[in-house]
Coordinates of C-alpha atoms in Angstrom, one line a residue:
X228 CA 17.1 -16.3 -10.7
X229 CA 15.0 -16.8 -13.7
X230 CA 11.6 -16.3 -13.4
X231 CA 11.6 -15.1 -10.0
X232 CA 8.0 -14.7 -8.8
X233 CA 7.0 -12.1 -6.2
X234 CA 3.3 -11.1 -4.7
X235 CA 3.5 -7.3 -4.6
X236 CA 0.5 -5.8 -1.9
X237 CA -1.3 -2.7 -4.5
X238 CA -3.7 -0.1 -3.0
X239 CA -3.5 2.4 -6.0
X240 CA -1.5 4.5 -3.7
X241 CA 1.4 6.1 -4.8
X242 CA 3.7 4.3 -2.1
X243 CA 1.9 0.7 -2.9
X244 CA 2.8 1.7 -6.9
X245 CA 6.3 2.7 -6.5
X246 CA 6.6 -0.9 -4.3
X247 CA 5.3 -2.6 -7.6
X248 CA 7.4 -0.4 -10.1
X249 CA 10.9 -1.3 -7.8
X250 CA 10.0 -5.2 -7.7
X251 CA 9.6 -5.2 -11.4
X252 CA 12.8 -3.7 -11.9
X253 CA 14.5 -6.1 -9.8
X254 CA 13.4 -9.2 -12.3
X255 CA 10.4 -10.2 -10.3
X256 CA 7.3 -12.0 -12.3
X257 CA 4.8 -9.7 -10.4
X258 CA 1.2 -10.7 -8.6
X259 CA -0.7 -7.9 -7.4
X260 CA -3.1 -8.2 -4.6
X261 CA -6.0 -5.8 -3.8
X262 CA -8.0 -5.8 -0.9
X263 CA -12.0 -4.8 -1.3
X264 CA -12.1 -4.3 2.7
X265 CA -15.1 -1.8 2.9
X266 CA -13.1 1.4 3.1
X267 CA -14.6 4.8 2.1
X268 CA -13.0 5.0 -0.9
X269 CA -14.1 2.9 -3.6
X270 CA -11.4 4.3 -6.5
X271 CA -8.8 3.1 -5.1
X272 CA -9.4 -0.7 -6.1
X273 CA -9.7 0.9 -9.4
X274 CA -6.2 2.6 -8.9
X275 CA -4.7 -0.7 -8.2
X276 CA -6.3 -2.7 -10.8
X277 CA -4.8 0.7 -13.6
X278 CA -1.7 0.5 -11.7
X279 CA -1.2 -3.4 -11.7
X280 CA -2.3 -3.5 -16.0
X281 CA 0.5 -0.4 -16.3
X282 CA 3.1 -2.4 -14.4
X283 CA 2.8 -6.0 -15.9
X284 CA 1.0 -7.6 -13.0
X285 CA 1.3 -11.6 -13.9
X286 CA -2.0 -11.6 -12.6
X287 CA -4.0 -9.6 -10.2
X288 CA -6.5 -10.4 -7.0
X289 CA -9.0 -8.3 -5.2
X290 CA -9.6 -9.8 -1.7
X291 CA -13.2 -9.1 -0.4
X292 CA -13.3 -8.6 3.6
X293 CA -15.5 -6.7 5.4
X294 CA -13.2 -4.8 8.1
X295 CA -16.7 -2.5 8.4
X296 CA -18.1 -5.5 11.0
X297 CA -15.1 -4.5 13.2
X298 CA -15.1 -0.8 12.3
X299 CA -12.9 1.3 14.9
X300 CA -11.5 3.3 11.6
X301 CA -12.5 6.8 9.9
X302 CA -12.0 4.6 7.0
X303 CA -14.3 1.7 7.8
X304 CA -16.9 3.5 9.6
X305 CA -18.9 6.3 8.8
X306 CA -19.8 7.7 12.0
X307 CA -15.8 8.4 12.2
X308 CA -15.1 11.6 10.1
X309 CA -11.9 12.0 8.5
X310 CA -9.3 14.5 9.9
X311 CA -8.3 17.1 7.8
X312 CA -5.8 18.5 10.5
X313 CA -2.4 17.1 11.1
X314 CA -2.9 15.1 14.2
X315 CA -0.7 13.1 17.2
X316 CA 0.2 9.7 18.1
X317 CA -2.1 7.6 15.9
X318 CA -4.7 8.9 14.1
X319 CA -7.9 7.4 13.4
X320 CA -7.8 6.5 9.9
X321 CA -5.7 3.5 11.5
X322 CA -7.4 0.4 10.5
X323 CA -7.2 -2.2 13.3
X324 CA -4.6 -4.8 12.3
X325 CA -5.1 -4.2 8.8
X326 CA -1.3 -5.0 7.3
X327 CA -1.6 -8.2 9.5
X328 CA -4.7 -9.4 7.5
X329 CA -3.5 -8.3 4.5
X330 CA 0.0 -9.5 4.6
X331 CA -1.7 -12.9 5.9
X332 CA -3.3 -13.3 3.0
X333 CA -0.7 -12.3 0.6
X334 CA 1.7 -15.1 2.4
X335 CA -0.7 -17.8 1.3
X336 CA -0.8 -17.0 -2.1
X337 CA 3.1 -16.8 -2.2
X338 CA 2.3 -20.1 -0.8
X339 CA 0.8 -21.2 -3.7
X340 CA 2.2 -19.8 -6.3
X341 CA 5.7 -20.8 -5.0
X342 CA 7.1 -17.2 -4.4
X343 CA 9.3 -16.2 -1.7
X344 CA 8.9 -12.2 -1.5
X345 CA 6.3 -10.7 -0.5
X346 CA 6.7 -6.6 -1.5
X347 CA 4.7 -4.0 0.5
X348 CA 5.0 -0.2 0.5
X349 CA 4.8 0.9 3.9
X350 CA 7.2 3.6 5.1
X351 CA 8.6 5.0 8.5
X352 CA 9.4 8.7 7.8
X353 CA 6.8 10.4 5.6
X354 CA 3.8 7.6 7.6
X355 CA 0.9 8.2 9.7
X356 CA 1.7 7.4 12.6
X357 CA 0.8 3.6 11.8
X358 CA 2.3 1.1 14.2
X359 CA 2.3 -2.0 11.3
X360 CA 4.1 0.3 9.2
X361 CA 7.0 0.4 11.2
X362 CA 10.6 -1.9 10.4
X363 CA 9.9 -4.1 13.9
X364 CA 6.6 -4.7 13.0
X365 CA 8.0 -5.9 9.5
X366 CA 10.8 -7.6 11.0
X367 CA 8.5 -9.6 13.5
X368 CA 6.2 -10.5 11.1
X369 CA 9.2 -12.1 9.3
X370 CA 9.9 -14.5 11.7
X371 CA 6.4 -15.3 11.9
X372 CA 5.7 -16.0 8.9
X373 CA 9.0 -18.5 8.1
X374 CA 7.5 -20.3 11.5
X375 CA 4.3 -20.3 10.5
X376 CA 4.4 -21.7 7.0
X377 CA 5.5 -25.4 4.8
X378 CA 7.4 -23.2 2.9
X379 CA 9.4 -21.9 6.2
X380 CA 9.6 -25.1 7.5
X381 CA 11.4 -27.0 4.6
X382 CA 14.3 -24.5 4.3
X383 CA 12.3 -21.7 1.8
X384 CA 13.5 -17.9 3.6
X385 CA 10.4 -16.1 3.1
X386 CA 11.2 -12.3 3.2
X387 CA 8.9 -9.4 3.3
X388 CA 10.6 -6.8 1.5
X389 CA 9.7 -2.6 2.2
X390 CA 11.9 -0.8 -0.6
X391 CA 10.4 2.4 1.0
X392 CA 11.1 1.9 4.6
X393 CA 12.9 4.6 5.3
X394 CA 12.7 6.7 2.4
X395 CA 10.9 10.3 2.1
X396 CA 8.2 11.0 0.2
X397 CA 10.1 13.1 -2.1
X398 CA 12.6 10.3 -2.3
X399 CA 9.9 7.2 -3.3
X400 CA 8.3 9.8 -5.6
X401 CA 12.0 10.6 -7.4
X402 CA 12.4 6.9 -7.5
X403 CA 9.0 6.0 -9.0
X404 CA 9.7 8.3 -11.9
X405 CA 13.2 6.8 -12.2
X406 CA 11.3 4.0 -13.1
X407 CA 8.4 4.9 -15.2
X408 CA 5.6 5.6 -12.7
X409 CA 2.8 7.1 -14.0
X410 CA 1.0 9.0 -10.6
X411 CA -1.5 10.2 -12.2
X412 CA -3.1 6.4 -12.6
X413 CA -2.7 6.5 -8.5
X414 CA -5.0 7.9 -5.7
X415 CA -3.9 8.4 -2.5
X416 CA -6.8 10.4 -1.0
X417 CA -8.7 8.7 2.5
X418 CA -12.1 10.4 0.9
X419 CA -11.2 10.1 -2.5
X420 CA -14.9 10.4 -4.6
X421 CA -15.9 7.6 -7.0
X422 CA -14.4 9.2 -9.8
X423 CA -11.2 9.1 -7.7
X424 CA -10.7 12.9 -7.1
X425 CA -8.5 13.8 -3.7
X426 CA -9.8 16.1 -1.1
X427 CA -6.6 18.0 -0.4
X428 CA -7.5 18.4 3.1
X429 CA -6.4 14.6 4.7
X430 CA -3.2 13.6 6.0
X431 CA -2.9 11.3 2.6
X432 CA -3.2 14.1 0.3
X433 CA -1.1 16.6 2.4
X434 CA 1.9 13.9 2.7
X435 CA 1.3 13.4 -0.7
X436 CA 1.4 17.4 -1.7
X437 CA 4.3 17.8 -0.2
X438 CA 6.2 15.1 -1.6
X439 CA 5.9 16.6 -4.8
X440 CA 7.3 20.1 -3.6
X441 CA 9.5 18.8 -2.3
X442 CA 10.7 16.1 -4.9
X443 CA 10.5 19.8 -7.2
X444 CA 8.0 18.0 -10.0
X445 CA 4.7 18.3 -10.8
X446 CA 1.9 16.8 -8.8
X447 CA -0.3 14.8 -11.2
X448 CA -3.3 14.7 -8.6
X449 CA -7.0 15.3 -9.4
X450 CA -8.2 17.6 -6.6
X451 CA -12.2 18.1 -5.6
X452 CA -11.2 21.7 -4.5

């Protein structure tokens, strides 16, 4: 398919990036879409926006929302502290609903710009514990959003494609390189400061950590400590 368009779902995360990197190399005319959402931290909208310029972006969007009105997050609230312990079931740096707003969103620009995939990082091995990261919840959505759209209904097959579904870390980190990633543009920290430093202590940053072990390369991150 020649020019083949795709909206690709950024964070400046090192998942989110990889998404981007795979899409390109498939042939897809990328747009990158950034949500500023009122999370703690700030640099990584500036992750994305580095990221998106690195990769070829076609164009990129930052989406202002204010998921703080709802709170019920460490990362939209700041009487919520950040864990820095590995914890069970799921955690509260969960963000109420937050891939179903943001995929929303990204479907109506694909809308609009006439593109058909829709590419988001999330992963089910090395995750969080996140229920909208998980390959029903993908799947579901799916069907939803081929109902729920003109494009669905006159015969387009919208997909939502998740290259890292079920993919270590180590794995999506191999594959990134594979393909150019540069991870020290991303952050991946839930308390990153505002000059995008990680605090080594989250469940982010220790996922991250040991992706790179693991993956037997060298971890590019910009620790606080």
């Amino acid at each position: 398919m020649a020019n083949k368009k795709a909206v690709v779902l950024v964070s400046g995360g090192l998942d989110s990036t990889t998404a981007l990197a795979i899409a390109r190399n498939e042939g897809y005319e990328c747009y990158t879409i950034s949500f500023d959402y009122g999370q703690r931290m700030r640099a990584e909208l500036l992750a994305a926006e580095r990221a998106a310029k690195a990769l070829g972006s076609a164009a990129h969007k930052v989406i202002q929302l204010d998921l703080r009105t709802i709170g019920g997050s460490a990362l939209t609230d700041d009487g919520i502290d950040v864990p820095e312990e590995e914890t069970q079931g799921v955690p509260v740096t969960y963000v109420p609903a937050r891939n179903t707003v943001f995929l929303s969103i990204a479907l109506g620009w694909a809308e609009v710009l006439g593109a058909v995939d829709i590419f988001i990082g999330v992963n089910a091995v090395d995750y969080s514990g996140y229920p909208d990261c998980r390959p029903d919840y993908i799947a579901a959505y799916e069907v939803m959003a081929n109902l729920a759209t003109r494009a669905g209904t006159e015969g387009q097959k919208l997909s939502i494609r998740t290259p890292l579904i079920d993919l270590s870390k180590a794995d999506i980190i191999r594959k990134g390189l594979a393909l150019g990633v540069d991870y020290s543009l991303t952050v991946s920290c839930y308390q990153a400061d505002d000059d995008g430093r990680a605090c080594g202590r989250c469940d982010s940053c220790r996922l991250r950590k040991i992706g790179f072990e693991q993956a037997g390369v060298g971890d590019p991150t910009r620790y606080r400590f």
